Amino acid sequence: MRSEVPHPPLTFPTIAVGKDETPPDLARLLYEGGASVPVDQADQKIRQGTLGEILSERVELVRRAHSFIEGMLTGGGSQVTARQQIKSLVHFFAQSEKQNLALSLPEVQASYLNWSEHLLHRVKVVKNLKQISAYNYARLTGQILDGALDRRTPLIELTRLKRPTDRKTPQGAKADKQVLHETFSFGRLLQDICDGLSLKSIWGPRPVSISLHAGGEIEVCKTGGNSTRPEEERQPSNVRVSAAAALAYQNDRSLDHAERRNLVNLRIQAELLMFIGQTGMNLAQAQELPLHRFNYSSDIDGYKVREYKPRRQGEVLFEIYSEYRSHFERYLEWRKTLFPESEQRLFPLIRRDGVRKSRRPAFASVQAACKKAGVTWVPPSTLRGTRVNWLLRRSGDPDMTADMAQHFKQTLIRVYEKPSLQVAVSEITRFHLRHDPVLAGQDSMLSVAPGECDGIPVASPAKPASAPKPDCRQPSGCLWCEHHRDIDSLDYVWSLACFRHLKVLELSGHRPPTRERDATHPADDAIARMSEKLAWFRDSNATRREWVEEALTRVEEGDYHEQWSYLIEAVEGSVA
């Protein structure tokens, strides 16, 4: 029977749990072998007396550990972090019991150091544990013991476990393009899912098929009485049952049916991933974001989205690109129709009864759709990382990118930035052109646009007012620079044709506000200028005409110049 030795309550009321979820409780750590018992069985075993008596020498240690975690939660600490700390502490107790280590307040430091050596042995010798996992176990448990022992110096500094070096493997140009290609393909699939699961599809018959931009379609709802066998080959009774089930499904205009809930969840998961890709918000924040009456204010390349408050602007909730606004508002209308006003989450995933709403989604439905469509699954963390690196490369400004990604600049560079061969080659080339004594005195050098120059930007009198100024940074500006020079070669004509194709893609994706539709876009000027240059090459002689024809054929076939290929493929992916 249950021990009568008193001990303080060791639960965590502030940690949210589902109806069927066992609340975190440190009480099992007071018993020999309790840490190795599954959490959902521990309380029953304690009441039955299976775990024996409370070990009095553990009471003070466990009480202080509980006070530390509860104090962190009360001070606004993350529930996710608290759950990780509890998991690590239980792991520490379980392993210490197997090694016969003492678990009392005076002796826990020595036990912790022995346990850290056990983790290191698993990393270095047994090799069944990653170094980062071992470090995180020791770090999280050490934080609790630091609080319990009132230490000023972290315990983990006394161990031989070190955080793995954040060594970044440089990516070649081909690998860099592959990452972007996979991300854009994944984004197109998300768009297909959002387009295919309209209200008509949600309420319509089964199976539900989603058309893909790349061609073909995928089925996302195959069950519920729909048989792959022809009707004439099936038993009449089975046909009648299937027909009745299909009719009942169509007449049931609610989310009580499991398959309809799966469809709704698939659309919400796709919308959530697209939202993360657009805003750069992390998954934990995005899934808990409440629904507001949103107010949009124009910003560079997009909108700042605030909670609507009469007579004053509310706090900025997130920023989106202008092209995403219509998609986001369409989703809000779809969501409003399906969910009651009492549902306050922006992305209200429908959970099974007893599962807490804050639980991290597994995205199993989206992964299944990826498998059917032959598209590589891109998790939310990778989406954010790709977005950050894309912004960093396009802007060349770490401060602005860090601000947009809601990071410190040091975090952006240390964690998110990935080395790029393309960027490194450009930077090294510019450095040597500026500082190499042999190259610096030359009259001509490669320009940022196709051609050569002397690196001194001077605007041509023929430059339209809407065209960009030459500044040796924007390729379009070179087209109206006095010091820019064409190169009489097929390679130059090919590069010029690819650059024009890039500008055509840029212009095709531009959706100006109504009041600005008559304004000339800078890409228009660039396209006209490059068309003039290509026309001159075409009309000058037969050899150059062949260059132009060959260059245009290559562009039409998707064979792009290396100077522009990675940008063209990225833009083609975003506008597809």
Coordinates of C-alpha atoms in Angstrom, one line a residue:
M1 CA 0.0 0.0 0.0
R2 CA 1.0 3.6 -0.4
S3 CA 3.7 5.1 1.8
E4 CA 2.5 7.5 4.5
V5 CA 5.7 9.5 4.7
P6 CA 4.6 13.1 3.9
H7 CA 6.2 15.1 1.1
P8 CA 5.3 18.5 -0.5
P9 CA 3.2 18.5 -3.7
L10 CA 5.5 18.1 -6.6
T11 CA 3.2 18.9 -9.6
F12 CA 3.3 21.9 -11.9
P13 CA -0.2 23.4 -12.2
T14 CA 1.0 26.2 -14.5
I15 CA 2.0 23.6 -17.2
A16 CA -0.9 23.1 -19.6
V17 CA -1.9 19.5 -20.2
G18 CA -4.6 17.8 -22.3
K19 CA -7.6 16.0 -20.8
D20 CA -6.0 12.6 -21.3
E21 CA -2.4 13.7 -20.7
T22 CA -0.7 12.8 -17.4
P23 CA 0.5 16.0 -15.7
P24 CA 4.2 16.3 -15.0
D25 CA 5.0 15.2 -11.5
L26 CA 8.4 14.8 -9.7
A27 CA 6.9 12.6 -6.9
R28 CA 8.1 9.4 -8.6
L29 CA 11.7 10.6 -8.2
L30 CA 11.3 10.0 -4.4
Y31 CA 11.1 6.2 -4.9
E32 CA 13.7 3.7 -5.9
G33 CA 13.2 2.9 -9.6
G34 CA 10.5 5.5 -9.9
A35 CA 12.3 7.4 -12.7
S36 CA 12.3 4.4 -14.9
V37 CA 8.5 3.9 -14.6
P38 CA 6.4 5.4 -17.4
V39 CA 4.8 8.7 -16.3
D40 CA 1.3 7.4 -16.9
Q41 CA 1.8 4.4 -14.6
A42 CA 3.8 6.0 -11.8
D43 CA 0.9 7.3 -9.7
Q44 CA -0.8 3.9 -9.7
K45 CA 2.4 2.1 -8.7
I46 CA 2.9 4.6 -5.9
R47 CA -0.6 4.1 -4.6
Q48 CA -0.3 0.3 -4.8
G49 CA 3.1 0.4 -2.9
T50 CA 4.9 -1.3 -5.8
L51 CA 7.7 1.3 -5.6
G52 CA 8.2 0.8 -1.8
E53 CA 8.8 3.6 0.7
I54 CA 9.8 7.2 0.0
L55 CA 13.6 7.6 0.3
S56 CA 13.9 10.4 2.8
E57 CA 17.4 11.5 1.6
R58 CA 15.9 12.5 -1.7
V59 CA 13.1 14.7 -0.4
E60 CA 15.1 17.9 0.0
L61 CA 16.8 17.5 -3.4
V62 CA 13.6 16.8 -5.3
R63 CA 11.8 19.6 -3.4
R64 CA 14.4 22.2 -4.4
A65 CA 14.4 21.0 -8.0
H66 CA 10.7 21.4 -8.1
S67 CA 10.9 24.9 -6.5
F68 CA 13.5 25.9 -9.1
I69 CA 11.4 24.8 -12.1
E70 CA 8.1 26.2 -10.7
G71 CA 9.9 29.5 -10.0
M72 CA 11.1 29.7 -13.6
L73 CA 7.5 29.1 -14.8
T74 CA 6.1 31.7 -12.4
G75 CA 8.7 34.3 -13.7
G76 CA 7.4 33.8 -17.2
G77 CA 9.6 30.9 -18.3
S78 CA 8.7 28.7 -21.3
Q79 CA 6.6 25.7 -20.6
V80 CA 8.5 23.9 -23.4
T81 CA 11.8 24.5 -21.6
A82 CA 10.2 23.3 -18.3
R83 CA 9.1 20.1 -19.9
Q84 CA 12.6 19.6 -21.3
Q85 CA 14.2 20.2 -17.9
I86 CA 11.8 17.7 -16.3
K87 CA 12.6 15.1 -18.9
S88 CA 16.4 15.6 -18.4
L89 CA 16.1 15.4 -14.6
V90 CA 14.1 12.1 -14.8
H91 CA 16.8 10.8 -17.2
F92 CA 19.5 11.8 -14.7
F93 CA 17.7 10.0 -11.9
A94 CA 17.1 6.9 -13.9
Q95 CA 20.8 6.6 -15.0
S96 CA 22.1 7.4 -11.6
E97 CA 20.0 4.6 -10.1
K98 CA 21.5 2.1 -12.7
Q99 CA 25.0 3.2 -11.7
N100 CA 24.2 3.1 -7.9
L101 CA 25.0 6.9 -7.6
A102 CA 23.8 8.8 -4.5
L103 CA 20.8 11.1 -5.1
S104 CA 20.9 13.3 -2.0
L105 CA 21.5 17.0 -1.8
P106 CA 25.1 16.7 -0.3
E107 CA 26.2 14.1 -2.8
V108 CA 24.3 15.0 -6.0
Q109 CA 27.2 17.1 -7.4
A110 CA 29.5 14.1 -7.5
S111 CA 26.7 12.0 -9.0
Y112 CA 26.1 14.6 -11.7
L113 CA 29.8 14.6 -12.6
N114 CA 29.9 10.8 -12.8
W115 CA 26.7 10.8 -14.9
S116 CA 28.3 13.4 -17.3
E117 CA 31.2 11.0 -17.8
H118 CA 28.7 8.2 -18.6
L119 CA 27.2 10.5 -21.3
L120 CA 30.6 11.3 -22.7
H121 CA 31.4 7.5 -22.8
R122 CA 28.2 7.0 -24.8
V123 CA 29.3 9.7 -27.2
K124 CA 33.0 8.8 -27.6
V125 CA 33.1 5.0 -27.1
V126 CA 29.6 3.4 -27.5
K127 CA 28.6 6.1 -30.0
N128 CA 24.9 5.7 -29.4
L129 CA 24.4 9.3 -28.4
K130 CA 25.1 12.6 -30.3
Q131 CA 27.4 15.1 -28.6
I132 CA 24.7 17.8 -28.8
S133 CA 22.2 15.5 -27.1
A134 CA 24.6 14.7 -24.3
Y135 CA 25.4 18.3 -23.8
N136 CA 21.8 19.4 -23.7
Y137 CA 20.9 16.6 -21.2
A138 CA 23.8 17.8 -18.9
R139 CA 23.0 21.5 -19.5
L140 CA 19.3 21.2 -18.6
T141 CA 19.9 19.0 -15.6
G142 CA 22.7 21.2 -14.5
Q143 CA 20.5 24.3 -14.6
I144 CA 18.1 22.6 -12.1
L145 CA 21.0 21.5 -9.8
D146 CA 22.6 24.9 -9.9
G147 CA 19.3 26.3 -8.6
A148 CA 19.0 23.5 -6.0
L149 CA 22.5 24.0 -4.8
D150 CA 22.6 27.8 -5.0
R151 CA 25.6 27.6 -7.2
R152 CA 27.1 30.7 -8.9
T153 CA 29.2 28.7 -11.3
P154 CA 27.3 26.4 -13.7
L155 CA 27.9 22.7 -12.9
I156 CA 28.3 21.9 -16.6
E157 CA 31.6 23.9 -16.6
L158 CA 33.1 21.2 -14.3
T159 CA 32.4 18.5 -16.8
R160 CA 34.2 17.5 -20.0
L161 CA 31.1 17.9 -22.1
K162 CA 31.3 20.8 -24.5
R163 CA 28.9 22.3 -26.9
P164 CA 29.7 21.0 -30.4
T165 CA 31.5 23.6 -32.5
D166 CA 29.1 25.3 -34.9
R167 CA 31.2 24.3 -37.9
K168 CA 29.4 25.2 -41.1
T169 CA 30.0 23.2 -44.1
P170 CA 30.3 25.4 -47.2
Q171 CA 27.9 24.5 -50.0
G172 CA 28.8 24.4 -53.6
A173 CA 26.8 26.3 -56.2
K174 CA 25.0 23.2 -57.2
A175 CA 24.0 22.3 -53.7
D176 CA 22.9 25.9 -53.0
K177 CA 20.6 25.8 -56.0
Q178 CA 19.2 22.4 -55.0
V179 CA 18.2 23.7 -51.6
L180 CA 16.3 26.7 -53.1
H181 CA 14.8 24.4 -55.8
E182 CA 13.5 22.0 -53.1
T183 CA 12.1 24.9 -51.0
F184 CA 10.3 26.5 -53.9
S185 CA 8.9 23.1 -55.0
F186 CA 7.6 22.6 -51.4
G187 CA 6.1 26.1 -51.5
R188 CA 4.3 25.3 -54.7
L189 CA 2.8 22.2 -53.1
L190 CA 1.6 24.2 -50.1
Q191 CA -0.1 26.6 -52.5
D192 CA -1.7 23.6 -54.4
I193 CA -3.0 22.2 -51.1
C194 CA -4.5 25.6 -50.1
D195 CA -6.1 26.1 -53.5
G196 CA -7.4 22.5 -53.7
L197 CA -9.0 22.4 -50.2
S198 CA -11.6 25.1 -50.7
L199 CA -14.9 25.0 -48.9
K200 CA -16.4 23.2 -51.9
S201 CA -13.9 20.5 -51.5
I202 CA -14.3 20.3 -47.7
W203 CA -18.1 19.8 -47.9
G204 CA -18.0 17.8 -51.2
P205 CA -17.8 14.1 -51.8
R206 CA -14.9 11.7 -51.3
P207 CA -12.2 11.1 -52.5
V208 CA -10.8 14.6 -52.6
S209 CA -8.1 15.2 -55.3
I210 CA -5.7 18.2 -55.4
S211 CA -4.4 19.4 -58.8
L212 CA -0.7 20.2 -58.9
H213 CA 1.0 23.0 -60.7
A214 CA 3.7 20.6 -61.9
G215 CA 1.1 18.4 -63.5
G216 CA -1.1 15.5 -62.2
E217 CA -3.0 15.3 -59.0
I218 CA -2.9 13.7 -55.6
E219 CA -5.7 12.1 -53.5
V220 CA -5.8 13.2 -49.9
C221 CA -9.0 11.4 -48.8
K222 CA -9.4 7.8 -50.1
T223 CA -11.4 6.0 -47.4
G224 CA -15.1 6.1 -46.4
G225 CA -16.8 3.6 -48.6
N226 CA -15.0 4.4 -51.9
S227 CA -13.7 1.2 -53.4
T228 CA -11.2 0.9 -56.2
R229 CA -13.1 -2.1 -57.5
P230 CA -15.7 -1.4 -60.3
E231 CA -19.2 -1.2 -58.9
E232 CA -20.4 -4.2 -61.1
E233 CA -17.7 -6.4 -59.4
R234 CA -18.9 -5.6 -55.8
Q235 CA -21.6 -7.2 -53.8
P236 CA -24.9 -5.3 -54.1
S237 CA -25.1 -5.0 -50.3
N238 CA -21.7 -3.4 -50.2
V239 CA -22.6 -1.0 -52.9
R240 CA -25.7 0.1 -51.0
V241 CA -23.7 0.5 -47.7
S242 CA -21.1 2.6 -49.5
A243 CA -23.7 4.7 -51.2
A244 CA -25.5 5.3 -47.9
A245 CA -22.2 6.2 -46.2
A246 CA -21.2 8.6 -49.0
L247 CA -24.7 10.3 -48.8
A248 CA -24.5 10.6 -45.1
Y249 CA -21.0 12.2 -45.4
Q250 CA -22.2 14.8 -47.8
N251 CA -25.3 15.6 -45.8
D252 CA -23.3 16.0 -42.5
R253 CA -22.2 19.7 -42.8
S254 CA -20.0 19.6 -39.7
L255 CA -16.5 18.8 -38.6
D256 CA -17.6 15.7 -36.6
H257 CA -16.4 13.3 -39.4
A258 CA -12.8 12.2 -39.0
E259 CA -12.0 12.5 -42.7
R260 CA -13.4 16.0 -43.0
R261 CA -11.3 17.0 -39.9
N262 CA -8.2 15.5 -41.6
L263 CA -8.9 17.7 -44.7
V264 CA -9.3 20.8 -42.6
N265 CA -6.2 20.0 -40.6
L266 CA -4.2 19.5 -43.9
R267 CA -5.2 23.0 -45.1
I268 CA -4.4 24.6 -41.8
Q269 CA -1.0 22.9 -41.6
A270 CA -0.2 24.1 -45.1
E271 CA -1.3 27.6 -44.3
L272 CA 0.7 27.6 -41.1
L273 CA 3.9 26.5 -42.9
M274 CA 3.3 29.1 -45.6
F275 CA 2.8 31.7 -42.9
I276 CA 6.1 30.7 -41.3
G277 CA 7.9 30.9 -44.6
Q278 CA 6.4 34.4 -45.2
T279 CA 6.9 36.0 -41.8
G280 CA 9.9 34.1 -40.4
M281 CA 8.1 33.5 -37.2
N282 CA 9.0 30.4 -35.3
L283 CA 6.6 27.5 -35.0
A284 CA 5.9 27.8 -31.2
Q285 CA 4.8 31.5 -31.7
A286 CA 2.9 31.0 -34.9
Q287 CA 0.7 28.1 -33.7
E288 CA -0.3 30.1 -30.6
L289 CA -0.9 33.3 -32.5
P290 CA -4.4 34.5 -31.6
L291 CA -6.9 35.7 -34.2
H292 CA -7.2 39.5 -34.4
R293 CA -9.1 42.0 -36.5
F294 CA -6.0 42.8 -38.6
N295 CA -5.0 46.2 -39.8
Y296 CA -2.5 46.5 -42.7
S297 CA -0.1 49.4 -43.1
S298 CA 2.2 49.7 -46.2
D299 CA 5.9 49.0 -45.8
I300 CA 8.8 48.4 -48.1
D301 CA 7.9 45.4 -50.2
G302 CA 4.9 44.5 -48.1
Y303 CA 2.8 45.3 -45.1
K304 CA 3.1 45.6 -41.4
V305 CA 0.2 43.7 -39.8
R306 CA -1.2 45.1 -36.6
E307 CA -4.2 44.4 -34.4
Y308 CA -6.9 46.9 -35.4
K309 CA -7.4 49.5 -32.7
P310 CA -9.6 52.6 -33.3
R311 CA -7.8 55.9 -33.3
R312 CA -4.4 54.4 -33.0
Q313 CA -2.2 51.8 -34.5
G314 CA -1.6 48.7 -32.4
E315 CA 1.6 46.8 -32.0
V316 CA 3.1 45.2 -35.1
L317 CA 2.2 41.5 -34.9
F318 CA 4.2 40.4 -38.0
E319 CA 5.2 41.6 -41.5
I320 CA 4.2 40.0 -44.8
Y321 CA 5.0 40.5 -48.4
S322 CA 2.4 42.3 -50.5
E323 CA 1.7 39.3 -52.7
Y324 CA 0.8 37.2 -49.6
R325 CA -1.9 39.6 -48.4
S326 CA -4.7 38.4 -50.7
H327 CA -3.8 34.7 -49.9
F328 CA -3.9 35.4 -46.2
E329 CA -7.2 37.2 -46.3
R330 CA -8.7 34.3 -48.4
Y331 CA -7.6 31.9 -45.6
L332 CA -9.2 34.1 -43.0
E333 CA -12.5 34.0 -44.8
W334 CA -12.2 30.2 -45.2
R335 CA -11.4 29.8 -41.5
K336 CA -14.2 32.2 -40.4
T337 CA -16.7 30.0 -42.2
L338 CA -15.5 26.7 -40.6
F339 CA -14.9 27.7 -37.0
P340 CA -17.1 29.5 -34.4
E341 CA -16.2 32.9 -33.0
S342 CA -15.2 31.2 -29.7
E343 CA -12.1 29.7 -31.4
Q344 CA -9.5 32.3 -30.9
R345 CA -6.4 30.7 -32.5
L346 CA -5.3 31.9 -35.9
F347 CA -4.4 28.4 -36.9
P348 CA -7.0 26.2 -35.0
L349 CA -5.7 22.7 -35.7
I350 CA -8.4 20.2 -34.6
R351 CA -6.9 17.9 -32.0
R352 CA -8.1 14.5 -30.7
D353 CA -10.0 14.7 -27.4
G354 CA -7.6 14.9 -24.5
V355 CA -4.7 16.3 -26.5
R356 CA -3.6 19.8 -25.4
K357 CA -3.9 22.5 -28.1
S358 CA -0.4 23.8 -27.5
R359 CA 1.2 20.6 -28.5
R360 CA 3.6 20.9 -31.5
P361 CA 2.0 19.7 -34.7
A362 CA 3.7 16.7 -36.4
F363 CA 2.7 17.8 -39.9
A364 CA 2.1 14.1 -40.8
S365 CA -0.6 15.0 -43.3
V366 CA 1.7 17.5 -45.2
Q367 CA 4.5 14.9 -45.2
A368 CA 2.2 12.3 -46.6
A369 CA 1.2 14.8 -49.4
C370 CA 4.8 15.5 -50.1
K371 CA 5.5 11.8 -50.5
K372 CA 2.6 11.4 -52.9
A373 CA 3.6 14.4 -55.0
G374 CA 7.3 13.5 -55.0
V375 CA 8.3 16.7 -53.2
T376 CA 11.0 16.9 -50.5
W377 CA 9.5 17.7 -47.1
V378 CA 10.9 21.0 -45.7
P379 CA 10.4 21.4 -41.9
P380 CA 9.5 24.8 -40.3
S381 CA 13.1 25.3 -39.0
T382 CA 14.5 24.8 -42.5
L383 CA 11.9 27.2 -44.0
R384 CA 13.0 29.9 -41.6
G385 CA 16.7 29.3 -42.3
T386 CA 16.3 29.4 -46.0
R387 CA 14.3 32.6 -45.8
V388 CA 17.0 34.2 -43.6
N389 CA 19.8 33.2 -46.0
W390 CA 17.8 34.4 -49.0
L391 CA 17.2 37.8 -47.4
L392 CA 20.8 38.1 -46.3
R393 CA 22.1 37.3 -49.8
R394 CA 19.7 39.6 -51.6
S395 CA 20.2 42.5 -49.2
G396 CA 23.8 42.1 -48.2
D397 CA 22.8 43.7 -45.0
P398 CA 23.1 41.6 -41.8
D399 CA 21.6 44.3 -39.6
M400 CA 18.4 44.6 -41.7
T401 CA 18.1 40.8 -42.1
A402 CA 18.5 40.2 -38.3
D403 CA 15.8 42.8 -37.7
M404 CA 13.4 41.2 -40.2
A405 CA 14.1 37.7 -38.8
Q406 CA 13.7 38.9 -35.2
H407 CA 17.2 37.8 -34.2
F408 CA 20.3 39.4 -32.7
K409 CA 22.9 40.0 -35.4
Q410 CA 25.3 37.6 -33.6
T411 CA 22.6 34.9 -33.6
L412 CA 21.9 35.4 -37.2
I413 CA 25.5 35.0 -38.2
R414 CA 26.4 32.2 -35.7
V415 CA 23.3 30.0 -36.2
Y416 CA 21.4 30.8 -39.4
E417 CA 23.9 32.1 -42.0
K418 CA 25.2 29.4 -44.3
P419 CA 28.4 29.8 -46.3
S420 CA 27.7 30.3 -50.0
L421 CA 30.2 29.6 -52.7
Q422 CA 28.4 32.1 -55.0
V423 CA 28.7 34.9 -52.5
A424 CA 32.3 34.0 -51.5
V425 CA 33.5 34.1 -55.1
S426 CA 31.8 37.5 -55.7
E427 CA 33.3 39.0 -52.5
I428 CA 36.8 37.6 -53.2
T429 CA 36.7 38.9 -56.7
R430 CA 35.6 42.4 -55.6
F431 CA 38.4 42.4 -53.0
H432 CA 41.1 41.5 -55.4
L433 CA 39.9 43.9 -58.0
R434 CA 40.1 46.7 -55.5
H435 CA 43.3 45.9 -53.6
D436 CA 45.5 43.8 -55.9
P437 CA 48.3 46.1 -57.2
V438 CA 48.2 44.3 -60.6
L439 CA 44.5 44.5 -61.1
A440 CA 43.7 47.8 -59.3
G441 CA 45.4 49.9 -61.9
Q442 CA 43.7 48.4 -64.9
D443 CA 41.2 50.5 -66.8
S444 CA 38.5 47.8 -67.2
M445 CA 37.2 45.2 -64.9
L446 CA 34.1 43.0 -64.6
S447 CA 30.9 45.0 -63.8
V448 CA 28.0 43.7 -61.7
A449 CA 26.0 43.6 -64.9
P450 CA 27.1 41.9 -68.0
G451 CA 30.1 43.8 -69.4
E452 CA 33.2 45.8 -68.2
C453 CA 33.8 49.1 -66.4
D454 CA 36.4 51.0 -64.4
G455 CA 34.4 50.9 -61.1
I456 CA 33.6 54.6 -61.1
P457 CA 29.8 55.1 -61.5
V458 CA 28.7 58.0 -63.6
A459 CA 25.1 58.3 -64.8
S460 CA 24.5 58.7 -68.5
P461 CA 22.4 61.7 -69.7
A462 CA 20.1 59.2 -71.5
K463 CA 19.1 57.6 -68.2
P464 CA 15.3 57.7 -67.7
A465 CA 14.1 59.2 -64.4
S466 CA 12.6 55.9 -63.4
A467 CA 15.7 53.9 -64.0
P468 CA 18.1 53.1 -61.1
K469 CA 21.2 55.2 -60.6
P470 CA 24.6 53.6 -61.3
D471 CA 26.3 52.7 -58.0
C472 CA 28.4 49.5 -58.9
R473 CA 25.9 47.5 -56.8
Q474 CA 22.8 47.2 -58.9
P475 CA 23.3 45.5 -62.2
S476 CA 20.4 47.5 -63.7
G477 CA 22.2 50.7 -62.9
C478 CA 25.2 49.7 -65.1
L479 CA 22.9 50.0 -68.2
W480 CA 23.0 53.8 -67.9
C481 CA 26.5 54.2 -66.7
E482 CA 29.0 56.3 -68.8
H483 CA 31.8 53.8 -68.0
H484 CA 30.0 50.6 -68.8
R485 CA 31.3 48.7 -71.8
D486 CA 29.9 45.9 -73.9
I487 CA 32.0 42.9 -74.7
D488 CA 32.1 41.5 -78.2
S489 CA 31.5 37.8 -77.5
L490 CA 28.8 35.1 -77.4
D491 CA 29.3 34.8 -73.6
Y492 CA 28.4 38.4 -73.1
V493 CA 25.3 38.3 -75.4
W494 CA 24.2 35.1 -73.6
S495 CA 24.6 36.8 -70.2
L496 CA 22.8 39.9 -71.4
A497 CA 19.8 37.8 -72.7
C498 CA 19.7 35.9 -69.3
F499 CA 19.7 39.2 -67.4
R500 CA 16.8 40.5 -69.5
H501 CA 14.9 37.2 -68.9
L502 CA 15.4 37.8 -65.1
K503 CA 13.9 41.3 -65.4
V504 CA 11.0 40.0 -67.4
L505 CA 10.3 37.5 -64.5
E506 CA 10.6 40.3 -62.0
L507 CA 8.1 42.4 -63.8
S508 CA 5.7 39.5 -64.3
G509 CA 5.4 39.1 -60.6
H510 CA 4.8 42.8 -59.9
R511 CA 1.3 43.7 -58.8
P512 CA 1.2 47.5 -58.3
P513 CA -1.5 49.2 -56.3
T514 CA -4.3 50.7 -58.4
R515 CA -3.0 54.3 -58.0
E516 CA 0.5 53.3 -59.3
R517 CA -0.5 51.2 -62.3
D518 CA 0.4 53.9 -64.8
A519 CA 3.9 54.4 -63.2
T520 CA 6.9 52.9 -65.1
H521 CA 8.6 50.1 -63.2
P522 CA 12.4 50.2 -63.3
A523 CA 12.4 46.7 -64.8
D524 CA 10.6 48.1 -67.9
D525 CA 13.5 50.5 -68.5
A526 CA 16.1 47.7 -68.0
I527 CA 14.3 45.4 -70.4
A528 CA 14.0 48.1 -73.1
R529 CA 17.7 49.0 -72.8
M530 CA 18.9 45.4 -73.0
S531 CA 16.5 44.8 -76.0
E532 CA 18.2 47.7 -77.7
K533 CA 21.6 46.2 -77.1
L534 CA 20.6 42.8 -78.4
A535 CA 19.0 44.4 -81.4
W536 CA 22.3 46.2 -82.2
F537 CA 24.3 42.9 -82.0
R538 CA 21.7 41.1 -84.1
D539 CA 21.7 43.8 -86.9
S540 CA 25.5 44.5 -87.0
N541 CA 26.7 41.4 -88.8
A542 CA 26.1 37.7 -89.4
T543 CA 28.4 36.5 -86.7
R544 CA 26.8 38.6 -84.0
R545 CA 23.3 37.7 -85.3
E546 CA 24.2 34.0 -84.7
W547 CA 25.3 34.9 -81.1
V548 CA 21.9 36.5 -80.4
E549 CA 20.0 33.6 -81.9
E550 CA 22.0 31.1 -79.9
A551 CA 21.6 33.1 -76.7
L552 CA 17.9 33.4 -77.0
T553 CA 17.6 29.7 -77.8
R554 CA 19.5 28.8 -74.7
V555 CA 17.2 31.0 -72.6
E556 CA 14.2 29.4 -74.1
E557 CA 15.5 26.0 -73.3
G558 CA 16.2 27.0 -69.7
D559 CA 20.0 27.0 -70.2
Y560 CA 21.0 30.1 -68.2
H561 CA 24.4 31.8 -67.8
E562 CA 26.1 31.0 -64.5
Q563 CA 26.1 34.7 -63.5
W564 CA 22.2 34.6 -63.4
S565 CA 21.1 31.0 -63.2
Y566 CA 20.6 30.8 -59.5
L567 CA 18.6 34.0 -59.4
I568 CA 16.4 33.0 -62.4
E569 CA 15.7 29.6 -60.9
A570 CA 14.8 31.1 -57.6
V571 CA 12.5 33.7 -59.2
E572 CA 10.9 31.1 -61.5
G573 CA 10.1 29.0 -58.4
S574 CA 8.5 31.9 -56.6
V575 CA 6.2 33.0 -59.5
A576 CA 5.3 29.5 -60.7

